[in-house]
mmCIF file of C-alpha atoms in Angstrom:
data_model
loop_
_atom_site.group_PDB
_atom_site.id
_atom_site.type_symbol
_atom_site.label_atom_id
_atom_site.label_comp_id
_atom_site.label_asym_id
_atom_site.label_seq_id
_atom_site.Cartn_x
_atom_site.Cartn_y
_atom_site.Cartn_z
ATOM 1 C CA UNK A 1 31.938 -14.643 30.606
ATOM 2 C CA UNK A 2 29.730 -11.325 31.508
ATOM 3 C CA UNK A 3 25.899 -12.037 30.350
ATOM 4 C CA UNK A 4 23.689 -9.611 28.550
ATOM 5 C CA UNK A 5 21.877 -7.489 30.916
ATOM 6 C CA UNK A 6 20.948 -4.100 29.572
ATOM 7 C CA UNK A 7 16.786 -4.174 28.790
ATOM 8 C CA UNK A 8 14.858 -2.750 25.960
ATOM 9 C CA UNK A 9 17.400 -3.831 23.986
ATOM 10 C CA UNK A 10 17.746 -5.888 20.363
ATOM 11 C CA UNK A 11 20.259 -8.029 19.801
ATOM 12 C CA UNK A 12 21.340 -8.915 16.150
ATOM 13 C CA UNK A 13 22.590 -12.278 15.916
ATOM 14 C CA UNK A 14 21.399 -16.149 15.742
ATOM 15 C CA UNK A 15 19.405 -16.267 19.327
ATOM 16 C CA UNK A 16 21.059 -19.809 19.393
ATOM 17 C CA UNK A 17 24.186 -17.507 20.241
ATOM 18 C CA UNK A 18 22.778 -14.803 21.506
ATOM 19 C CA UNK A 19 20.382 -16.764 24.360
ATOM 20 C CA UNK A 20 23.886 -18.122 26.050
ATOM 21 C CA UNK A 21 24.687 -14.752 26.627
ATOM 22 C CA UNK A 22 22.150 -13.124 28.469
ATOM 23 C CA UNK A 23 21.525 -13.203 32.002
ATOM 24 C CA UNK A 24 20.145 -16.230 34.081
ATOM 25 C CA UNK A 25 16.942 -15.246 35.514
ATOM 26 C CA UNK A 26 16.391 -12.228 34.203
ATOM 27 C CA UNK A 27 13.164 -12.990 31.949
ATOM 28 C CA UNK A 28 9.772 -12.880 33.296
ATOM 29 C CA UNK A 29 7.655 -13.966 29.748
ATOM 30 C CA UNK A 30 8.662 -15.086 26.567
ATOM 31 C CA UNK A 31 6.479 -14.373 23.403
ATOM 32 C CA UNK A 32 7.522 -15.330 19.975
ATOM 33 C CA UNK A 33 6.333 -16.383 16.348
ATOM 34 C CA UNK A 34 9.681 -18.962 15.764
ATOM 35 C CA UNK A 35 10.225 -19.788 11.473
ATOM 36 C CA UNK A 36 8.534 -22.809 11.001
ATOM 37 C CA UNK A 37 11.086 -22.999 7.636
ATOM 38 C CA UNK A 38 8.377 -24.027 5.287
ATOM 39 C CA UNK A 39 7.536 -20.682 3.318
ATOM 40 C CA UNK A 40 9.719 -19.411 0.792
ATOM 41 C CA UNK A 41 12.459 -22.284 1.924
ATOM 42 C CA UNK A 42 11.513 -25.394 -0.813
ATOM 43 C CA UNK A 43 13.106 -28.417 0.356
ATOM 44 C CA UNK A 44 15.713 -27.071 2.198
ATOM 45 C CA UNK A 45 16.027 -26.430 5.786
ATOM 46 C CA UNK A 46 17.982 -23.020 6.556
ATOM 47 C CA UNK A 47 17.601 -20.198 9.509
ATOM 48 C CA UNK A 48 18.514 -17.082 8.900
ATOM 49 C CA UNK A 49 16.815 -14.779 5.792
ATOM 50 C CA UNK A 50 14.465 -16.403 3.858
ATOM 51 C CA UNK A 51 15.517 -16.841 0.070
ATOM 52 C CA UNK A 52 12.052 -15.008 -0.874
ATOM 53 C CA UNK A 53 10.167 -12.542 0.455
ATOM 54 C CA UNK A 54 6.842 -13.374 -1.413
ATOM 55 C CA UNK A 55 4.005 -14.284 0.484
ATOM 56 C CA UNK A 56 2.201 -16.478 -2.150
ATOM 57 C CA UNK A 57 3.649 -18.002 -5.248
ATOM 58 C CA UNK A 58 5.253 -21.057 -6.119
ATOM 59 C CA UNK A 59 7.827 -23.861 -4.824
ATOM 60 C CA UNK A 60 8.899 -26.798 -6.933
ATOM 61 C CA UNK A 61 5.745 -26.837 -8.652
ATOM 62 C CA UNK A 62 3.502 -26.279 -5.010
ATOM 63 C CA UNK A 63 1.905 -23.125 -3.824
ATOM 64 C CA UNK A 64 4.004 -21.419 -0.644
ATOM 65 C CA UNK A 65 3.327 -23.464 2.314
ATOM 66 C CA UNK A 66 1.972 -26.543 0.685
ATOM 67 C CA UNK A 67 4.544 -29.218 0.009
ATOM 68 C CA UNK A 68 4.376 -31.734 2.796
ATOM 69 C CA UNK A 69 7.403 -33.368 4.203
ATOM 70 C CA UNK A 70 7.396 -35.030 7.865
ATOM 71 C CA UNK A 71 10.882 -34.122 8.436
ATOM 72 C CA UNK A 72 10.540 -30.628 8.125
ATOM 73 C CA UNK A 73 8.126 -31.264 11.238
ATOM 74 C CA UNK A 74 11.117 -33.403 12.901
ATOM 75 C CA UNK A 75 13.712 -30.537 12.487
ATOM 76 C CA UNK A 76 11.812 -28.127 13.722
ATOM 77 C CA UNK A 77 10.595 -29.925 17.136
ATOM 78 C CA UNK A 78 14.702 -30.235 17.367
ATOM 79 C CA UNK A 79 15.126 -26.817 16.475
ATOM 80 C CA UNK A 80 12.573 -25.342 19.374
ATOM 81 C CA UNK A 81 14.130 -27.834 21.716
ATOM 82 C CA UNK A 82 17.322 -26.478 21.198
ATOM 83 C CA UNK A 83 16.716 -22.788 21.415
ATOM 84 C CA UNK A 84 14.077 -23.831 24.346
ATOM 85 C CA UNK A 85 16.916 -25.219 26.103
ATOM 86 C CA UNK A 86 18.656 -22.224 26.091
ATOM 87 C CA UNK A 87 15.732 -19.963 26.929
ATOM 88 C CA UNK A 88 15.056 -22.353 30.426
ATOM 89 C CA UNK A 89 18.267 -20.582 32.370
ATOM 90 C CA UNK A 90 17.593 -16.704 30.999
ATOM 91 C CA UNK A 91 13.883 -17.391 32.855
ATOM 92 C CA UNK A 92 12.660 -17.183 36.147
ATOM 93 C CA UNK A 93 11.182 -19.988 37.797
ATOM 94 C CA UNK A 94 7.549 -20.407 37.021
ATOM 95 C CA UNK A 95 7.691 -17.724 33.858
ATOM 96 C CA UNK A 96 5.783 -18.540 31.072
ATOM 97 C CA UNK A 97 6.281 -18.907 27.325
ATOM 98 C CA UNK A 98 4.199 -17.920 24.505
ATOM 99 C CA UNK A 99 4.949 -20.189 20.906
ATOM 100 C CA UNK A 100 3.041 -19.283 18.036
ATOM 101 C CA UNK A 101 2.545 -21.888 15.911
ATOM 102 C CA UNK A 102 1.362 -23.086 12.509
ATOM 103 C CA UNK A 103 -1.568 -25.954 14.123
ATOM 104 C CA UNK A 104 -0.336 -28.904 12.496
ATOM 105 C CA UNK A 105 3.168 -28.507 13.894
ATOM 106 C CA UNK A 106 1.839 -27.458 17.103
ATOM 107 C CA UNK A 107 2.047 -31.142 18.293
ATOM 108 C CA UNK A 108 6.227 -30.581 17.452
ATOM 109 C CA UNK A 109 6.889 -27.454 19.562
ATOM 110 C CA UNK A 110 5.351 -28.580 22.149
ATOM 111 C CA UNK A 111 7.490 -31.407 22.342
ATOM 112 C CA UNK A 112 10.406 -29.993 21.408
ATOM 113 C CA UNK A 113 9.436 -27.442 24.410
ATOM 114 C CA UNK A 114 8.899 -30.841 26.508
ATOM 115 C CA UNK A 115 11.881 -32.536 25.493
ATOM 116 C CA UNK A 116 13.967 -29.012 26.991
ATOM 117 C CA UNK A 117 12.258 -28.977 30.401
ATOM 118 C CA UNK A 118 9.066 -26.717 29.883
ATOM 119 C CA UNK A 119 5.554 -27.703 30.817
ATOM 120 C CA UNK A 120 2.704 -27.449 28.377
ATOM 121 C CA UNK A 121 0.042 -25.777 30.608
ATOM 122 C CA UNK A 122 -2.365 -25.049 27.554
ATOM 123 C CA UNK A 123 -3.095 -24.176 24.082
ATOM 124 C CA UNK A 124 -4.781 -20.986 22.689
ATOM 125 C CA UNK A 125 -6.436 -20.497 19.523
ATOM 126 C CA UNK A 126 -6.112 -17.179 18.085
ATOM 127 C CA UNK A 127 -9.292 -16.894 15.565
ATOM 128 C CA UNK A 128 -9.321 -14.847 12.562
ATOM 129 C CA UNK A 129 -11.294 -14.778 9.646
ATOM 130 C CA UNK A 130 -11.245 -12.010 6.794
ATOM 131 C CA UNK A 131 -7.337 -12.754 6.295
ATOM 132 C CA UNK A 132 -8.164 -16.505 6.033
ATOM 133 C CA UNK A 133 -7.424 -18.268 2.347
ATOM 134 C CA UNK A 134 -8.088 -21.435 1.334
ATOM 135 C CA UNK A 135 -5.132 -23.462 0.475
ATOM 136 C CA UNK A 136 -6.688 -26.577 -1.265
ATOM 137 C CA UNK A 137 -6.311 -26.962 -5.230
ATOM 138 C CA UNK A 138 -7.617 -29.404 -7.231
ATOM 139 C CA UNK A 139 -5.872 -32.232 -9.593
ATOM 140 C CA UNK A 140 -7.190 -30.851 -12.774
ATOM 141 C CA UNK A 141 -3.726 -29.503 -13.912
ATOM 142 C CA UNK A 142 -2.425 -32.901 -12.662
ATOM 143 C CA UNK A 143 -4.721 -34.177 -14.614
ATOM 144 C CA UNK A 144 -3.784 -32.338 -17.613
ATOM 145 C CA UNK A 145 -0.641 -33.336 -17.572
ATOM 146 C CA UNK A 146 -1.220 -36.984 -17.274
ATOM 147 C CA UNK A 147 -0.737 -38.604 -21.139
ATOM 148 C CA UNK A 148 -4.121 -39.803 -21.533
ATOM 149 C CA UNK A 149 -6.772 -39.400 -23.971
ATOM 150 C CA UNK A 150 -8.608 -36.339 -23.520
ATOM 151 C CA UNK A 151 -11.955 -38.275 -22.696
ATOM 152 C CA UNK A 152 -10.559 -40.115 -20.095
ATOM 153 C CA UNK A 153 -8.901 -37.102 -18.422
ATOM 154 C CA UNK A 154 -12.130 -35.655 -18.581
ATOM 155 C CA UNK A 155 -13.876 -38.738 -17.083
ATOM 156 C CA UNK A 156 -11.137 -38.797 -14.306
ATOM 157 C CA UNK A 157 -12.197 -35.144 -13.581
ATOM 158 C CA UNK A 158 -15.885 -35.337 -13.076
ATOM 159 C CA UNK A 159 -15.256 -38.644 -10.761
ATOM 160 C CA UNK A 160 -13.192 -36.751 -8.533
ATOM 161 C CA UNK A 161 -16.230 -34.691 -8.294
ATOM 162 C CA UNK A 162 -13.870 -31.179 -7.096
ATOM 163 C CA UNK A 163 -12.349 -32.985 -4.485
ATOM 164 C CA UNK A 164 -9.124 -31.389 -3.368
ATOM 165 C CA UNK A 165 -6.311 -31.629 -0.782
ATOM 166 C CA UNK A 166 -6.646 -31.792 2.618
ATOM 167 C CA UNK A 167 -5.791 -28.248 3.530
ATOM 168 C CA UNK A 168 -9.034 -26.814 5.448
ATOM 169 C CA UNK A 169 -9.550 -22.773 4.740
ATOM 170 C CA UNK A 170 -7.687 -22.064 7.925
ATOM 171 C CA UNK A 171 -9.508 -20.081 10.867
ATOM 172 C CA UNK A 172 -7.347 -20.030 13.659
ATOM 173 C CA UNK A 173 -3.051 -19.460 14.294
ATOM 174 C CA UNK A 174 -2.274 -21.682 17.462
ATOM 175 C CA UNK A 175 -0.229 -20.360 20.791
ATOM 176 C CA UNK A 176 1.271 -22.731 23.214
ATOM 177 C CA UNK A 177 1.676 -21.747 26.323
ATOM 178 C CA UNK A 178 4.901 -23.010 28.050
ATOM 179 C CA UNK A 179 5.749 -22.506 31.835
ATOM 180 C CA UNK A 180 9.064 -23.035 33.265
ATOM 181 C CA UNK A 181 8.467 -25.645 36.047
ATOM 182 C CA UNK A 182 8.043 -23.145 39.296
ATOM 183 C CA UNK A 183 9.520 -23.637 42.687
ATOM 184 C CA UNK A 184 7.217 -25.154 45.254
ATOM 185 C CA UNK A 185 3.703 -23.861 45.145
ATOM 186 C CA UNK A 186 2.402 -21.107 43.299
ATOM 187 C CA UNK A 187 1.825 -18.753 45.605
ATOM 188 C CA UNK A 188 5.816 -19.659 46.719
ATOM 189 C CA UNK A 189 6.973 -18.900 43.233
ATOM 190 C CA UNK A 190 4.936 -16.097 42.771
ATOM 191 C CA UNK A 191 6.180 -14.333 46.178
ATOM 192 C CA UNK A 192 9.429 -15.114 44.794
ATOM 193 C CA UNK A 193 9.677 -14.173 41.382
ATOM 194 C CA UNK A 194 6.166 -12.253 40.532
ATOM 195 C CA UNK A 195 5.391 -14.992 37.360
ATOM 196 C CA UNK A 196 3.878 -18.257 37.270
ATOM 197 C CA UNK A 197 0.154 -16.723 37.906
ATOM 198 C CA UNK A 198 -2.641 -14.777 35.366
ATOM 199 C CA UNK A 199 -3.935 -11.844 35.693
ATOM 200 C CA UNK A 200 -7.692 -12.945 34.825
ATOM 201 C CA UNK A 201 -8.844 -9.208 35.095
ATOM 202 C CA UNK A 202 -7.347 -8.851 32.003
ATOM 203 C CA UNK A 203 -10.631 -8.699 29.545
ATOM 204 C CA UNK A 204 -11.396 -8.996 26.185
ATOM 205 C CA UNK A 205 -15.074 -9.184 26.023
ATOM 206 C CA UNK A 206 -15.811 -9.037 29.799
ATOM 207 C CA UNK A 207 -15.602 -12.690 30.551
ATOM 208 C CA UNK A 208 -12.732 -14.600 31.790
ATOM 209 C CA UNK A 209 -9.645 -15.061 29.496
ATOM 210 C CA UNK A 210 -10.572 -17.850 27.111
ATOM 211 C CA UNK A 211 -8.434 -20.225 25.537
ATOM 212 C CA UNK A 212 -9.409 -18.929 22.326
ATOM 213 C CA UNK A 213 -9.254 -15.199 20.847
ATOM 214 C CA UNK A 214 -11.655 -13.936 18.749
ATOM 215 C CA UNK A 215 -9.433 -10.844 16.971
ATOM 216 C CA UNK A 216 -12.228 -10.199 14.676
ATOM 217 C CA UNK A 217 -14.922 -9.699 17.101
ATOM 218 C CA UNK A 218 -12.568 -7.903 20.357
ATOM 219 C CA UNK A 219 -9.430 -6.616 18.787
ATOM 220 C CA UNK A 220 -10.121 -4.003 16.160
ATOM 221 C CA UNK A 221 -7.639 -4.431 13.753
ATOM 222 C CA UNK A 222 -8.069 -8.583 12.621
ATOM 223 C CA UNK A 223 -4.946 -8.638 9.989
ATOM 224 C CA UNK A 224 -2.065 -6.427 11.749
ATOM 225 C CA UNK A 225 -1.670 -2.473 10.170
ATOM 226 C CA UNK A 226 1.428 -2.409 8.672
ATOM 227 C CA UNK A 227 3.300 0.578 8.377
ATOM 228 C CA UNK A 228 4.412 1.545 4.407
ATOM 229 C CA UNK A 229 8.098 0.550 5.090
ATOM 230 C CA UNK A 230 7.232 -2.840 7.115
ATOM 231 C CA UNK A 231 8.188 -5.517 4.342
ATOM 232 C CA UNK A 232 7.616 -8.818 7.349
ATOM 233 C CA UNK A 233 5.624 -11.126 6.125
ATOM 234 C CA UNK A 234 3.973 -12.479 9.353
ATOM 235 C CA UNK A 235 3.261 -9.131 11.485
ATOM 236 C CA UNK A 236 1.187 -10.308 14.495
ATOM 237 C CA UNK A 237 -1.740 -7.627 15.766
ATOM 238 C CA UNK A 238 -0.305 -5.611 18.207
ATOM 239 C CA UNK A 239 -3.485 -5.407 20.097
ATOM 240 C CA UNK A 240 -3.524 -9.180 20.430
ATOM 241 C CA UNK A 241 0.443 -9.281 21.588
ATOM 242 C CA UNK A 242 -0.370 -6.535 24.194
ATOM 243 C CA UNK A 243 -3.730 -8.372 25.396
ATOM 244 C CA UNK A 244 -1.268 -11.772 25.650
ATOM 245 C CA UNK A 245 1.880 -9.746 27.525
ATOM 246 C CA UNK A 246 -0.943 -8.494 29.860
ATOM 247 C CA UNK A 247 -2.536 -11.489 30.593
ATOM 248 C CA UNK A 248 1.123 -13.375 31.513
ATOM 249 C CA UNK A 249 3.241 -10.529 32.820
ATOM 250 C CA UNK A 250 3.076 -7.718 34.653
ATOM 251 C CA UNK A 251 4.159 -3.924 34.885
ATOM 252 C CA UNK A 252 7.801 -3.361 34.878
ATOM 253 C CA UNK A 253 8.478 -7.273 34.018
ATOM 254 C CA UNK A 254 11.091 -8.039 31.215
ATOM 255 C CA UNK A 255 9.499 -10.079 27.903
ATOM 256 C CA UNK A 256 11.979 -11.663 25.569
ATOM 257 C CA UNK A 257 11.211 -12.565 21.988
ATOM 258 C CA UNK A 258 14.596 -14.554 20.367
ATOM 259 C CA UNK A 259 12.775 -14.151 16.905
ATOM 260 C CA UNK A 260 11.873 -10.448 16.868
ATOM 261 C CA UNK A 261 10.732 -9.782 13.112
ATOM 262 C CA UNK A 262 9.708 -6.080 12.562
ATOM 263 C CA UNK A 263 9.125 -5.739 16.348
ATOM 264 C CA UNK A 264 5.956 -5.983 16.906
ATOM 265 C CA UNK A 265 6.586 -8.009 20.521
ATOM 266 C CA UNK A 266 9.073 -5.009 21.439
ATOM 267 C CA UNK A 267 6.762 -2.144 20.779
ATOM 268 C CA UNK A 268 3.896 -4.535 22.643
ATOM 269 C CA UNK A 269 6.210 -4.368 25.899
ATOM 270 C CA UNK A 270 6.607 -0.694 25.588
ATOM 271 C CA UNK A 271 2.911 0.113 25.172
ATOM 272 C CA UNK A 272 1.703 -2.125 27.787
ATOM 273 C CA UNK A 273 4.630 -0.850 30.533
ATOM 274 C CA UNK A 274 6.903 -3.834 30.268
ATOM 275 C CA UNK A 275 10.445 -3.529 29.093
ATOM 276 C CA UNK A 276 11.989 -5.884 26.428
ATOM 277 C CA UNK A 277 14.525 -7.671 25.098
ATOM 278 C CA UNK A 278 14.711 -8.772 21.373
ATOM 279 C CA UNK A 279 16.963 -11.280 19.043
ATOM 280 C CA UNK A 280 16.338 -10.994 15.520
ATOM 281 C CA UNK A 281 19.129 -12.314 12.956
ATOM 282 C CA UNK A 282 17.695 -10.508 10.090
ATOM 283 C CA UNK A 283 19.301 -7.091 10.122
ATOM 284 C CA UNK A 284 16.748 -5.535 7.397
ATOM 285 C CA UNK A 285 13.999 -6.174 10.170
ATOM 286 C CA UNK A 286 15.617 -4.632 12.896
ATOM 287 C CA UNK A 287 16.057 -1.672 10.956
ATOM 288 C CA UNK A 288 12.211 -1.607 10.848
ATOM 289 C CA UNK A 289 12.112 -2.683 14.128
ATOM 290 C CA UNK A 290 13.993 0.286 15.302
ATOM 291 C CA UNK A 291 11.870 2.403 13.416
ATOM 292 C CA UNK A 292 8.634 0.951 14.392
ATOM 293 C CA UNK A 293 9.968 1.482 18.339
ATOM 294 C CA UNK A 294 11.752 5.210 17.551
ATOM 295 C CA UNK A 295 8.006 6.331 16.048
ATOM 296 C CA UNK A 296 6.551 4.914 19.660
ATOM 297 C CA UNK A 297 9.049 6.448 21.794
ATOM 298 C CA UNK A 298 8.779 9.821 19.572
ATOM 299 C CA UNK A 299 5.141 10.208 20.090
ATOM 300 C CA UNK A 300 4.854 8.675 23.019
ATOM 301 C CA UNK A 301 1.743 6.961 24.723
ATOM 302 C CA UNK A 302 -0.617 9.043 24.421
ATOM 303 C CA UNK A 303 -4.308 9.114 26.221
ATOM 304 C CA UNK A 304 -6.352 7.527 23.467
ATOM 305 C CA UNK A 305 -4.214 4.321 23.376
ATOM 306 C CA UNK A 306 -4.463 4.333 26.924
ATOM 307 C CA UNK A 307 -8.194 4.538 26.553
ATOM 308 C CA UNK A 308 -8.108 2.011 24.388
ATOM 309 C CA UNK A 309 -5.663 -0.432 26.043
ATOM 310 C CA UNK A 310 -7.700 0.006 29.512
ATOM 311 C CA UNK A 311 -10.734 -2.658 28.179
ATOM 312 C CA UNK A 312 -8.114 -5.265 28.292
#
């Protein structure tokens, strides 16, 4: 069977499918923001479009992104071990492998990606702030509901004393960072294949690269600018995609994101000098995809965001 080949390209399909088909070795990074099928999904576990497109709201009685069930954390680490199996051959040796992730299912990528052959070289915080919510509620309209005797609902209230559930307001999105196991040294694997190695002159705040990135102090725009017709829910920053693409690739190198979404990974590739390929299943997003990367390739780069990619 010929493999997939042709770059800056988006492929509309399940990347479960589409992954088999491209070329072996032809992938020098891999950045993605995989469904963690726990927003808009209730207690069912599907791929594909999401049954709702609101971002807050109610499921069976829980806010979005609230009900707990372990084995929603169970299917996904066999869901990323799956498509990370398939994403091993389409890599070359030593490339690495960017996974955002949701923190506490963090701990089931990586060993879904562990279970498929990758190494877990690190973990990277992405820090935000302004966009951050707190997702804890109280039991007063439990409480409420409970057939008791208004006095003792009441009394049951002020000895909980506000506590809530355990969601924390959340201040941080976590990135693993994968690496397909290299051949022989470093510097073997890197004369080889030009991946496996950072680029540690790639700045944020004139230090070297941390493990954690502070968007709302380096990268302008915290919560990403969304154009009018971009309905995605999760839109990533594009400075911080471009800062991460930089940091793990370089110039001319392929980057492949199997979940594309609106395309913010794509257009990150293209601004940065990096060519991409793209697998999104939804084909409402890659018509804003394509329209996101036709506006790009339209105006083309021009000097002020070179100016203002050149502190990275």
């Amino acid at each position: 069977m010929k493999k997939y080949s042709k770059q800056n390209a988006i492929y509309q399909g399940d990347c479960q499918d589409i992954l088999s088909k491209l070329a072996h070795k032809s992938v020098h990074l891999v950045v993605t923001d995989p469904p963690y099928f726990l927003d808009g999904l209730g207690d069912t576990w599907e791929k594909g479009e999401r049954t709702s497109k609101r971002a807050t709201g109610s499921i069976g009685g829980l806010p979005v992104g609230m009900r707990f069930d372990p084995q929603h954390g169970l299917k996904l680490q066999e869901f990323i071990k799956n498509v990370a199996s398939l994403l091993l051959p389409v890599m070359l040796p030593g490339a690495f492998a960017l996974f955002f992730s949701q923190p506490r299912l963090a701990h089931r990528m990586a060993i879904g990606l562990e279970e498929a052959g990758f190494e877990i070289r690190d973990m990277l915080a992405w820090h935000f702030t302004a966009r951050a919510q707190a997702k804890a509620f109280s039991m007063d309209h439990i409480i409420e509901k409970m057939p008791l005797p208004t006095s003792e609902k009441q009394e049951m209230k002020q000895l909980l004393q506000g506590r809530k559930t355990p969601q924390l307001r959340p201040q941080f999105e976590s990135i693993l960072l994968a690496q397909k196991p290299r051949e022989g040294r470093y510097i073997d694997n890197w004369n080889s294949y030009g991946v496996g190695l950072i680029d540690t002159n790639v700045r944020l705040d004139g230090k070297f690269p941390s493990s954690t990135i502070f968007v709302d102090t380096f990268i302008t725009e915290e919560k990403a600018v969304k154009e009018k017709y971009n309905e995605h829910l999760t839109v990533k920053p594009l400075r911080l995609l471009e800062y991460l693409i930089k940091l793990f690739s370089d110039k001319e190198q392929v980057v492949l994101d199997p979940f594309l979404g609106s395309g913010s990974t794509a257009l990150a590739a293209l601004t940065t000098g990096r060519k991409y390929v793209a697998i999104e299943i939804n084909k409402s997003y890659i018509k804003i995809a394509k329209k996101r990367l036709a506006a790009f390739q339209e105006q083309g780069l021009s000097s002020s965001h070179e100016e203002k990619t050149q502190r990275f």
